[in-house]
Amino acid sequence: MRPDICLILEGTYPFVSGGVSSWVHHLTTHLPHLTFAVLHVSPKRGFYTKGPVYTMPRNVVALKEVYLHDYSLLAKGRPTDLRGRVERFRDLVQDMRDGELGSFGAFLDALQEHGAGGFSAYDLLQTHESWEVLVENYEKEASEESFLNFFWTWRYCYLPLFNLLSVNIPQAGLYHTISTGYAGLLAAGARLRTGRPMILTEHGIYAKERRIEINRSNWIQDWDSGEIVAQRTAPYFKRYWIRQFQMMSRITYEHADEIFTLYNGNTFDQIRDGADPRKIRVVPNGIDLDKFGEAAQVFDARGDNERFTVGFVGRVCPIKDIQTLVGAMRLVADKIPNVRVRVLGPMDEDPEYADLCKRYVKRLDLEKNVKFEGRVDVIQEMPTLDVIVLTSISEAQPLVVLEAGAVGLPTVATDVGSCRELLFGRDPADRALGAGGLVVPISTPSETADAILRLWRNKDLRLRMGRAMRNRVQAFYNQRDMVGAYDEIYSRHVQQAQRVI
Amino acid sequence: MRMFVTLLLAILISVVEGGSVLCAYTAEDVAMLVPALGLHFAAAGISFLTGRFRRRGEMSPVERDAVLWTALFVPLFGPPLAWAIPHMKANKKVEDAHQVFEKYEEHVRPTVPDYERTLFIGDFDRDLARELDAESYYEVLRNGNTDQKRNALKSLADMGEPKHLELVRRCLEDPEQEVRLYAYSEIERLGRVHEERIEEQTKQAEDEPNNPEVLCALAETYYHYGMSGVLDAGLSAYHFRIAARNAAEARVKGHDGLGPHVMEALSLVALGDNDAARRTLGGLPPERHDDERVCLVRARIAYLERDFEAARIEALTLEAAGAELPSWLDALRRRPAEEPETESPAEEPDAPVEEPAFEPAAEAMVTVEEIAAALEIQPPADFDWTDPEPQSTEPDADESAAVDAEKDEEPS
């Protein structure tokens, strides 16, 4: 049975819990009249030891994993026209280097001609012909770098691509990828091979996130590390990897029929990275207003808390920067000695970081104030809070801000992702509803504390902001609207595909 | 005559055009491009009118076309040039900053003696040799691209002086999200080192709660973390309070050295309580009042209170005892003594007040002239260390405003 939609994912649903996974799960669950297949790009076989962490709905009819680093470098006999196929590989490499997009399709054909297995990883990287391509590229752009490093970078760059693009892609009416990168490249390949439409939804901007990660890393060779010299550019191998990911994004954008994102801020990055602005549309996240409506009633009926209660809702992991939250609460506790801080969220994603945060709480003498409560029922616990604080260093469109708003809680959030847009509004009609919280820079405990204290001192301001946010969420962030938008998008493409057949 | 008029007009158009390019080149912001654009259009207008004033039939088709095309293309190319030139200028400034730094590294740094790291860069202690490092980075952080900013942040963090980390902290509010994250990474990296040390010593203090040496060492670690520039003002103050508390506890537990007094006094000074710091030092036995570390704390208090003469006297005391002075104090020492105020006849209102000339000792500091000569450049004259106007990041939700204010709020 051919599914209507093939979801092509990387490092998310159904193996990793988080915002993107929840979004996918929600979408598939609330569109029961459509069938989905999930094609998941994993690092290697057995990587996700726990298996799926979501119980997939019945309309998800297939789950297949593609492994980036699962390849055999054994010779399988020399394919016909090896030189011709390696030439197409050479053209792809040159395009990736020069920022061109023309050779991708031809390379894809080279992999698929004469059936899968006609062109192996061995042919790509262990033959005399492919060695010539490697040496030629080394001499052209990296002759001052270590050849050994170039060789291994080259290998780990292209072997996963080979694996990915050699996969037999399930037939579907529409391909939908939730990121660029490897999943996006696979989706672009599906588009070219099957002729079926492909759409992209970006939560975060994959290429930008990889760029930041690579630039912050210390595991990629950086010859100048340790020297106090202001370099004009990043070290070579970091630039190499960044360029690869940028090209993967560009290829995805080029072949996508439509591109969606959650908020306006992302569109600038997408256009800058090569997306056609005419393809881009914003479809924001949404939440279940019925469920949170009940929580809002509980919140409204609630009297004042005996202790001013600050809540953090989310995973305890480095990207949430709990340490800044704890530092801010130290300063708040100097003014409100009995302030209560509830950290509500799973701590098993990064146990070392969770332990670090607990030790930091102890060091700042906040054990009587701060409690790590683990995974909770958010709908039940949110009405007991007075304000939500989000100190993340990076976000896309955090659901917790919308959920807090639906309940009637203001949020103090760092100025990342769409937080400013969520709290202050994205267009004049939205802004007219008023501010739903306060925005502070990242990693600034003092400013975060000031914002929290401001809301503590002024109950009226707190309530007004909570009401403004509730109105905003009801008007613009209803889950039904989000699901409805994708229902229309899917149906349109699937019906077109059926007409073609 | 016709040729002469044509030549005059061509010169006029060139001058006007040159004027617009000059305006564009010296423009600091977009608003100052308006005169440049105006001059472009003026040049186009003159060019067009040149053709109009010629009598019909006298102008050849080639001349006519040349005039018309010039009139069309000057406005088309002018605005893009006017936009591009300031950007190229900004990039050139970044390049210049890199080149200044590289020349400094090659020519001047090998000749400059090591000087003690210090927090204090007084107005009169503008050591351009060190400022040049931060200055070139400051230009990069203002005008560089993301890669350049990232590398500059790493270098500033590696240099590690509080003044440099202040620049890193400012980048937590950079318009580019990537730059903010790089700034965060550098601060987080440095903070981890301090946190690990504090954890280690806290554990030691828990294991040996009555050991005053351990408490004093912990106080010192808290103090240095607060001074490091890694923490923001609020958390720094918290760490100074804990440092003062640990130092006081070390004294109570019988530490007989100067350490706890000095550490407590320094922490109190950092918290802005100079009087309490003086009282802490006053609690020392009289024979310890002239100890080197105590003199340094008193000098620091005097310096912060702008009593430079008192600081200078402390410096002389230290010098007499053979102590090595930090550079900021050494510079104070070299100032001529201020004349005591005496009763004098009323001065004429127009009499100019002469500032004593500041002449640093040649071996202590590299002078501006020496650096300029070594680098064969002039240091930028318009460098400004003052903070830009703080940008409001939150709506103006004034507590006294009525509910209507909520509807009128505009996010910044």
mmCIF file of N, CA, C and O in Angstrom, chain A residues 137-209:
data_model
loop_
_atom_site.group_PDB
_atom_site.id
_atom_site.type_symbol
_atom_site.label_atom_id
_atom_site.label_comp_id
_atom_site.label_asym_id
_atom_site.label_seq_id
_atom_site.Cartn_x
_atom_site.Cartn_y
_atom_site.Cartn_z
ATOM 1 N N ASN A 137 41.375 17.594 -5.758
ATOM 2 C CA ASN A 137 40.716 18.556 -4.877
ATOM 3 C C ASN A 137 41.631 19.017 -3.757
ATOM 4 O O ASN A 137 41.603 20.179 -3.362
ATOM 5 N N TYR A 138 42.439 18.124 -3.261
ATOM 6 C CA TYR A 138 43.385 18.509 -2.219
ATOM 7 C C TYR A 138 44.338 19.571 -2.746
ATOM 8 O O TYR A 138 44.584 20.590 -2.089
ATOM 9 N N GLU A 139 44.833 19.326 -3.950
ATOM 10 C CA GLU A 139 45.807 20.269 -4.501
ATOM 11 C C GLU A 139 45.157 21.613 -4.822
ATOM 12 O O GLU A 139 45.794 22.650 -4.695
ATOM 13 N N LYS A 140 43.892 21.560 -5.188
ATOM 14 C CA LYS A 140 43.221 22.816 -5.573
ATOM 15 C C LYS A 140 42.908 23.692 -4.369
ATOM 16 O O LYS A 140 43.000 24.906 -4.423
ATOM 17 N N GLU A 141 42.485 23.077 -3.275
ATOM 18 C CA GLU A 141 41.986 23.951 -2.209
ATOM 19 C C GLU A 141 42.593 23.722 -0.833
ATOM 20 O O GLU A 141 42.326 24.501 0.072
ATOM 21 N N ALA A 142 43.378 22.693 -0.665
ATOM 22 C CA ALA A 142 43.836 22.427 0.702
ATOM 23 C C ALA A 142 45.290 22.037 0.751
ATOM 24 O O ALA A 142 45.714 21.343 1.671
ATOM 25 N N SER A 143 46.060 22.501 -0.219
ATOM 26 C CA SER A 143 47.428 22.006 -0.325
ATOM 27 C C SER A 143 48.289 22.404 0.870
ATOM 28 O O SER A 143 49.337 21.824 1.101
ATOM 29 N N GLU A 144 47.839 23.405 1.637
ATOM 30 C CA GLU A 144 48.636 23.793 2.806
ATOM 31 C C GLU A 144 48.199 23.056 4.061
ATOM 32 O O GLU A 144 48.785 23.254 5.126
ATOM 33 N N GLU A 145 47.137 22.266 3.936
ATOM 34 C CA GLU A 145 46.641 21.542 5.114
ATOM 35 C C GLU A 145 47.207 20.116 5.115
ATOM 36 O O GLU A 145 47.777 19.653 4.126
ATOM 37 N N SER A 146 47.008 19.458 6.220
ATOM 38 C CA SER A 146 47.469 18.075 6.316
ATOM 39 C C SER A 146 46.677 17.196 5.366
ATOM 40 O O SER A 146 45.440 17.206 5.378
ATOM 41 N N PHE A 147 47.371 16.417 4.537
ATOM 42 C CA PHE A 147 46.679 15.535 3.598
ATOM 43 C C PHE A 147 45.893 14.468 4.347
ATOM 44 O O PHE A 147 44.788 14.085 3.950
ATOM 45 N N LEU A 148 46.467 14.010 5.436
ATOM 46 C CA LEU A 148 45.798 12.967 6.222
ATOM 47 C C LEU A 148 44.449 13.454 6.729
ATOM 48 O O LEU A 148 43.437 12.769 6.645
ATOM 49 N N ASN A 149 44.444 14.688 7.255
ATOM 50 C CA ASN A 149 43.185 15.262 7.737
ATOM 51 C C ASN A 149 42.210 15.463 6.590
ATOM 52 O O ASN A 149 41.009 15.238 6.731
ATOM 53 N N PHE A 150 42.728 15.901 5.450
ATOM 54 C CA PHE A 150 41.857 16.114 4.302
ATOM 55 C C PHE A 150 41.236 14.795 3.860
ATOM 56 O O PHE A 150 40.042 14.708 3.557
ATOM 57 N N PHE A 151 42.062 13.752 3.841
ATOM 58 C CA PHE A 151 41.572 12.438 3.418
ATOM 59 C C PHE A 151 40.419 11.979 4.283
ATOM 60 O O PHE A 151 39.380 11.540 3.783
ATOM 61 N N TRP A 152 40.591 12.060 5.587
ATOM 62 C CA TRP A 152 39.539 11.562 6.492
ATOM 63 C C TRP A 152 38.313 12.469 6.488
ATOM 64 O O TRP A 152 37.178 11.985 6.580
ATOM 65 N N THR A 153 38.535 13.749 6.341
ATOM 66 C CA THR A 153 37.387 14.655 6.247
ATOM 67 C C THR A 153 36.581 14.343 4.993
ATOM 68 O O THR A 153 35.357 14.249 5.023
ATOM 69 N N TRP A 154 37.299 14.143 3.910
ATOM 70 C CA TRP A 154 36.672 13.801 2.637
ATOM 71 C C TRP A 154 35.842 12.539 2.768
ATOM 72 O O TRP A 154 34.687 12.471 2.369
ATOM 73 N N ARG A 155 36.438 11.516 3.376
ATOM 74 C CA ARG A 155 35.778 10.214 3.515
ATOM 75 C C ARG A 155 34.501 10.346 4.336
ATOM 76 O O ARG A 155 33.450 9.863 3.940
ATOM 77 N N TYR A 156 34.613 11.038 5.492
ATOM 78 C CA TYR A 156 33.436 11.123 6.363
ATOM 79 C C TYR A 156 32.405 12.115 5.867
ATOM 80 O O TYR A 156 31.284 12.144 6.340
ATOM 81 N N CYS A 157 32.815 12.886 4.894
ATOM 82 C CA CYS A 157 31.858 13.784 4.264
ATOM 83 C C CYS A 157 31.047 13.051 3.205
ATOM 84 O O CYS A 157 29.830 13.184 3.136
ATOM 85 N N TYR A 158 31.699 12.280 2.359
ATOM 86 C CA TYR A 158 31.020 11.723 1.186
ATOM 87 C C TYR A 158 30.465 10.330 1.380
ATOM 88 O O TYR A 158 29.499 9.965 0.705
ATOM 89 N N LEU A 159 31.019 9.553 2.279
ATOM 90 C CA LEU A 159 30.451 8.223 2.500
ATOM 91 C C LEU A 159 28.999 8.299 2.981
ATOM 92 O O LEU A 159 28.142 7.581 2.466
ATOM 93 N N PRO A 160 28.689 9.131 3.962
ATOM 94 C CA PRO A 160 27.285 9.222 4.369
ATOM 95 C C PRO A 160 26.376 9.676 3.227
ATOM 96 O O PRO A 160 25.253 9.196 3.081
ATOM 97 N N LEU A 161 26.853 10.596 2.412
ATOM 98 C CA LEU A 161 26.034 11.061 1.283
ATOM 99 C C LEU A 161 25.765 9.899 0.334
ATOM 100 O O LEU A 161 24.653 9.726 -0.174
ATOM 101 N N PHE A 162 26.792 9.127 0.099
ATOM 102 C CA PHE A 162 26.634 7.983 -0.781
ATOM 103 C C PHE A 162 25.582 7.022 -0.237
ATOM 104 O O PHE A 162 24.692 6.567 -0.951
ATOM 105 N N ASN A 163 25.719 6.724 1.054
ATOM 106 C CA ASN A 163 24.756 5.821 1.697
ATOM 107 C C ASN A 163 23.335 6.315 1.549
ATOM 108 O O ASN A 163 22.405 5.581 1.225
ATOM 109 N N LEU A 164 23.206 7.572 1.810
ATOM 110 C CA LEU A 164 21.886 8.206 1.799
ATOM 111 C C LEU A 164 21.252 8.115 0.422
ATOM 112 O O LEU A 164 20.092 7.728 0.250
ATOM 113 N N LEU A 165 22.019 8.501 -0.571
ATOM 114 C CA LEU A 165 21.446 8.649 -1.910
ATOM 115 C C LEU A 165 21.323 7.319 -2.632
ATOM 116 O O LEU A 165 20.714 7.236 -3.693
ATOM 117 N N SER A 166 21.895 6.257 -2.053
ATOM 118 C CA SER A 166 21.768 4.936 -2.674
ATOM 119 C C SER A 166 20.539 4.189 -2.202
ATOM 120 O O SER A 166 20.224 3.118 -2.693
ATOM 121 N N VAL A 167 19.872 4.757 -1.205
ATOM 122 C CA VAL A 167 18.741 4.050 -0.585
ATOM 123 C C VAL A 167 17.561 3.948 -1.556
ATOM 124 O O VAL A 167 17.320 4.857 -2.361
ATOM 125 N N ASN A 168 16.837 2.844 -1.449
ATOM 126 C CA ASN A 168 15.584 2.722 -2.209
ATOM 127 C C ASN A 168 14.509 3.513 -1.485
ATOM 128 O O ASN A 168 14.140 3.187 -0.359
ATOM 129 N N ILE A 169 14.022 4.502 -2.135
ATOM 130 C CA ILE A 169 13.077 5.398 -1.472
ATOM 131 C C ILE A 169 11.664 4.854 -1.650
ATOM 132 O O ILE A 169 11.268 4.496 -2.762
ATOM 133 N N PRO A 170 10.908 4.753 -0.548
ATOM 134 C CA PRO A 170 9.542 4.246 -0.692
ATOM 135 C C PRO A 170 8.711 5.195 -1.546
ATOM 136 O O PRO A 170 8.870 6.408 -1.492
ATOM 137 N N GLN A 171 7.840 4.623 -2.322
ATOM 138 C CA GLN A 171 6.930 5.434 -3.130
ATOM 139 C C GLN A 171 5.902 6.098 -2.228
ATOM 140 O O GLN A 171 5.410 5.489 -1.280
ATOM 141 N N ALA A 172 5.585 7.329 -2.517
ATOM 142 C CA ALA A 172 4.558 8.039 -1.730
ATOM 143 C C ALA A 172 3.981 9.133 -2.611
ATOM 144 O O ALA A 172 4.560 9.494 -3.631
ATOM 145 N N GLY A 173 2.849 9.669 -2.170
ATOM 146 C CA GLY A 173 2.238 10.745 -2.933
ATOM 147 C C GLY A 173 2.976 12.061 -2.768
ATOM 148 O O GLY A 173 2.987 12.905 -3.646
ATOM 149 N N LEU A 174 3.595 12.215 -1.596
ATOM 150 C CA LEU A 174 4.279 13.472 -1.275
ATOM 151 C C LEU A 174 5.401 13.148 -0.296
ATOM 152 O O LEU A 174 5.247 12.296 0.565
ATOM 153 N N TYR A 175 6.510 13.843 -0.454
ATOM 154 C CA TYR A 175 7.617 13.706 0.493
ATOM 155 C C TYR A 175 7.685 14.975 1.323
ATOM 156 O O TYR A 175 7.676 16.086 0.783
ATOM 157 N N HIS A 176 7.766 14.780 2.639
ATOM 158 C CA HIS A 176 7.789 15.924 3.544
ATOM 159 C C HIS A 176 8.967 15.750 4.487
ATOM 160 O O HIS A 176 9.018 14.808 5.278
ATOM 161 N N THR A 177 9.920 16.659 4.392
ATOM 162 C CA THR A 177 11.060 16.616 5.290
ATOM 163 C C THR A 177 10.979 17.761 6.293
ATOM 164 O O THR A 177 10.462 18.842 5.971
ATOM 165 N N ILE A 178 11.468 17.518 7.495
ATOM 166 C CA ILE A 178 11.338 18.508 8.571
ATOM 167 C C ILE A 178 12.674 19.205 8.829
ATOM 168 O O ILE A 178 12.849 19.882 9.826
ATOM 169 N N SER A 179 13.626 19.021 7.945
ATOM 170 C CA SER A 179 14.873 19.756 8.061
ATOM 171 C C SER A 179 15.591 19.651 6.726
ATOM 172 O O SER A 179 15.257 18.809 5.889
ATOM 173 N N THR A 180 16.589 20.477 6.534
ATOM 174 C CA THR A 180 17.475 20.295 5.385
ATOM 175 C C THR A 180 18.522 19.256 5.831
ATOM 176 O O THR A 180 18.154 18.265 6.423
ATOM 177 N N GLY A 181 19.782 19.466 5.570
ATOM 178 C CA GLY A 181 20.792 18.507 6.008
ATOM 179 C C GLY A 181 20.619 17.177 5.302
ATOM 180 O O GLY A 181 20.212 17.116 4.133
ATOM 181 N N TYR A 182 20.927 16.096 5.994
ATOM 182 C CA TYR A 182 20.878 14.776 5.367
ATOM 183 C C TYR A 182 19.456 14.401 4.990
ATOM 184 O O TYR A 182 19.212 13.863 3.916
ATOM 185 N N ALA A 183 18.503 14.663 5.864
ATOM 186 C CA ALA A 183 17.104 14.335 5.552
ATOM 187 C C ALA A 183 16.641 15.138 4.345
ATOM 188 O O ALA A 183 15.958 14.613 3.452
ATOM 189 N N GLY A 184 17.014 16.399 4.292
ATOM 190 C CA GLY A 184 16.623 17.234 3.169
ATOM 191 C C GLY A 184 17.230 16.758 1.865
ATOM 192 O O GLY A 184 16.580 16.776 0.816
ATOM 193 N N LEU A 185 18.476 16.319 1.953
ATOM 194 C CA LEU A 185 19.135 15.825 0.746
ATOM 195 C C LEU A 185 18.435 14.570 0.239
ATOM 196 O O LEU A 185 18.215 14.397 -0.974
ATOM 197 N N LEU A 186 18.071 13.714 1.178
ATOM 198 C CA LEU A 186 17.350 12.488 0.810
ATOM 199 C C LEU A 186 16.015 12.842 0.180
ATOM 200 O O LEU A 186 15.590 12.236 -0.816
ATOM 201 N N ALA A 187 15.348 13.830 0.751
ATOM 202 C CA ALA A 187 14.058 14.261 0.203
ATOM 203 C C ALA A 187 14.223 14.836 -1.205
ATOM 204 O O ALA A 187 13.409 14.593 -2.097
ATOM 205 N N ALA A 188 15.294 15.604 -1.411
ATOM 206 C CA ALA A 188 15.557 16.152 -2.753
ATOM 207 C C ALA A 188 15.791 15.015 -3.738
ATOM 208 O O ALA A 188 15.317 15.049 -4.884
ATOM 209 N N GLY A 189 16.517 13.987 -3.281
ATOM 210 C CA GLY A 189 16.739 12.821 -4.124
ATOM 211 C C GLY A 189 15.432 12.122 -4.456
ATOM 212 O O GLY A 189 15.208 11.700 -5.599
ATOM 213 N N ALA A 190 14.536 12.052 -3.468
ATOM 214 C CA ALA A 190 13.237 11.427 -3.698
ATOM 215 C C ALA A 190 12.446 12.213 -4.740
ATOM 216 O O ALA A 190 11.783 11.646 -5.628
ATOM 217 N N ARG A 191 12.518 13.500 -4.622
ATOM 218 C CA ARG A 191 11.816 14.386 -5.580
ATOM 219 C C ARG A 191 12.283 14.123 -7.000
ATOM 220 O O ARG A 191 11.478 13.997 -7.935
ATOM 221 N N LEU A 192 13.617 14.048 -7.154
ATOM 222 C CA LEU A 192 14.160 13.884 -8.501
ATOM 223 C C LEU A 192 13.863 12.494 -9.057
ATOM 224 O O LEU A 192 13.570 12.334 -10.235
ATOM 225 N N ARG A 193 13.933 11.497 -8.196
ATOM 226 C CA ARG A 193 13.775 10.118 -8.682
ATOM 227 C C ARG A 193 12.329 9.785 -9.009
ATOM 228 O O ARG A 193 12.034 9.119 -9.985
ATOM 229 N N THR A 194 11.437 10.212 -8.132
ATOM 230 C CA THR A 194 10.045 9.778 -8.284
ATOM 231 C C THR A 194 9.195 10.786 -9.033
ATOM 232 O O THR A 194 8.115 10.450 -9.515
ATOM 233 N N GLY A 195 9.656 12.033 -9.086
ATOM 234 C CA GLY A 195 8.844 13.070 -9.714
ATOM 235 C C GLY A 195 7.719 13.556 -8.827
ATOM 236 O O GLY A 195 6.942 14.429 -9.205
ATOM 237 N N ARG A 196 7.614 12.994 -7.624
ATOM 238 C CA ARG A 196 6.549 13.424 -6.710
ATOM 239 C C ARG A 196 6.975 14.711 -6.015
ATOM 240 O O ARG A 196 8.157 14.960 -5.837
ATOM 241 N N PRO A 197 5.994 15.512 -5.583
ATOM 242 C CA PRO A 197 6.367 16.771 -4.933
ATOM 243 C C PRO A 197 7.057 16.539 -3.582
ATOM 244 O O PRO A 197 6.876 15.481 -2.957
ATOM 245 N N MET A 198 7.819 17.529 -3.197
ATOM 246 C CA MET A 198 8.514 17.474 -1.921
ATOM 247 C C MET A 198 8.333 18.815 -1.218
ATOM 248 O O MET A 198 8.454 19.872 -1.854
ATOM 249 N N ILE A 199 7.975 18.768 0.046
ATOM 250 C CA ILE A 199 7.860 20.002 0.821
ATOM 251 C C ILE A 199 8.791 19.927 2.024
ATOM 252 O O ILE A 199 9.147 18.839 2.492
ATOM 253 N N LEU A 200 9.175 21.107 2.496
ATOM 254 C CA LEU A 200 10.114 21.212 3.618
ATOM 255 C C LEU A 200 9.488 22.086 4.697
ATOM 256 O O LEU A 200 8.950 23.153 4.391
ATOM 257 N N THR A 201 9.555 21.626 5.941
ATOM 258 C CA THR A 201 9.195 22.476 7.084
ATOM 259 C C THR A 201 10.420 22.587 7.973
ATOM 260 O O THR A 201 10.964 21.576 8.401
ATOM 261 N N GLU A 202 10.853 23.821 8.206
ATOM 262 C CA GLU A 202 11.997 24.004 9.093
ATOM 263 C C GLU A 202 11.541 24.588 10.421
ATOM 264 O O GLU A 202 10.889 25.635 10.443
ATOM 265 N N HIS A 203 11.918 23.932 11.491
ATOM 266 C CA HIS A 203 11.691 24.496 12.824
ATOM 267 C C HIS A 203 12.875 25.398 13.135
ATOM 268 O O HIS A 203 12.748 26.613 13.170
ATOM 269 N N GLY A 204 14.049 24.807 13.414
ATOM 270 C CA GLY A 204 15.288 25.589 13.467
ATOM 271 C C GLY A 204 15.916 25.574 12.083
ATOM 272 O O GLY A 204 15.494 24.815 11.213
ATOM 273 N N ILE A 205 16.913 26.387 11.865
ATOM 274 C CA ILE A 205 17.604 26.399 10.569
ATOM 275 C C ILE A 205 18.819 25.478 10.685
ATOM 276 O O ILE A 205 19.805 25.807 11.351
ATOM 277 N N TYR A 206 18.713 24.355 10.013
ATOM 278 C CA TYR A 206 19.698 23.282 10.159
ATOM 279 C C TYR A 206 21.119 23.768 9.875
ATOM 280 O O TYR A 206 22.044 23.534 10.658
ATOM 281 N N ALA A 207 21.301 24.454 8.739
ATOM 282 C CA ALA A 207 22.652 24.865 8.332
ATOM 283 C C ALA A 207 23.244 25.828 9.362
ATOM 284 O O ALA A 207 24.421 25.751 9.705
ATOM 285 N N LYS A 208 22.410 26.708 9.881
ATOM 286 C CA LYS A 208 22.908 27.663 10.869
ATOM 287 C C LYS A 208 23.291 26.937 12.151
ATOM 288 O O LYS A 208 24.315 27.234 12.764
ATOM 289 N N GLU A 209 22.462 25.979 12.557
ATOM 290 C CA GLU A 209 22.764 25.244 13.786
ATOM 291 C C GLU A 209 24.059 24.457 13.634
ATOM 292 O O GLU A 209 24.880 24.422 14.552
#
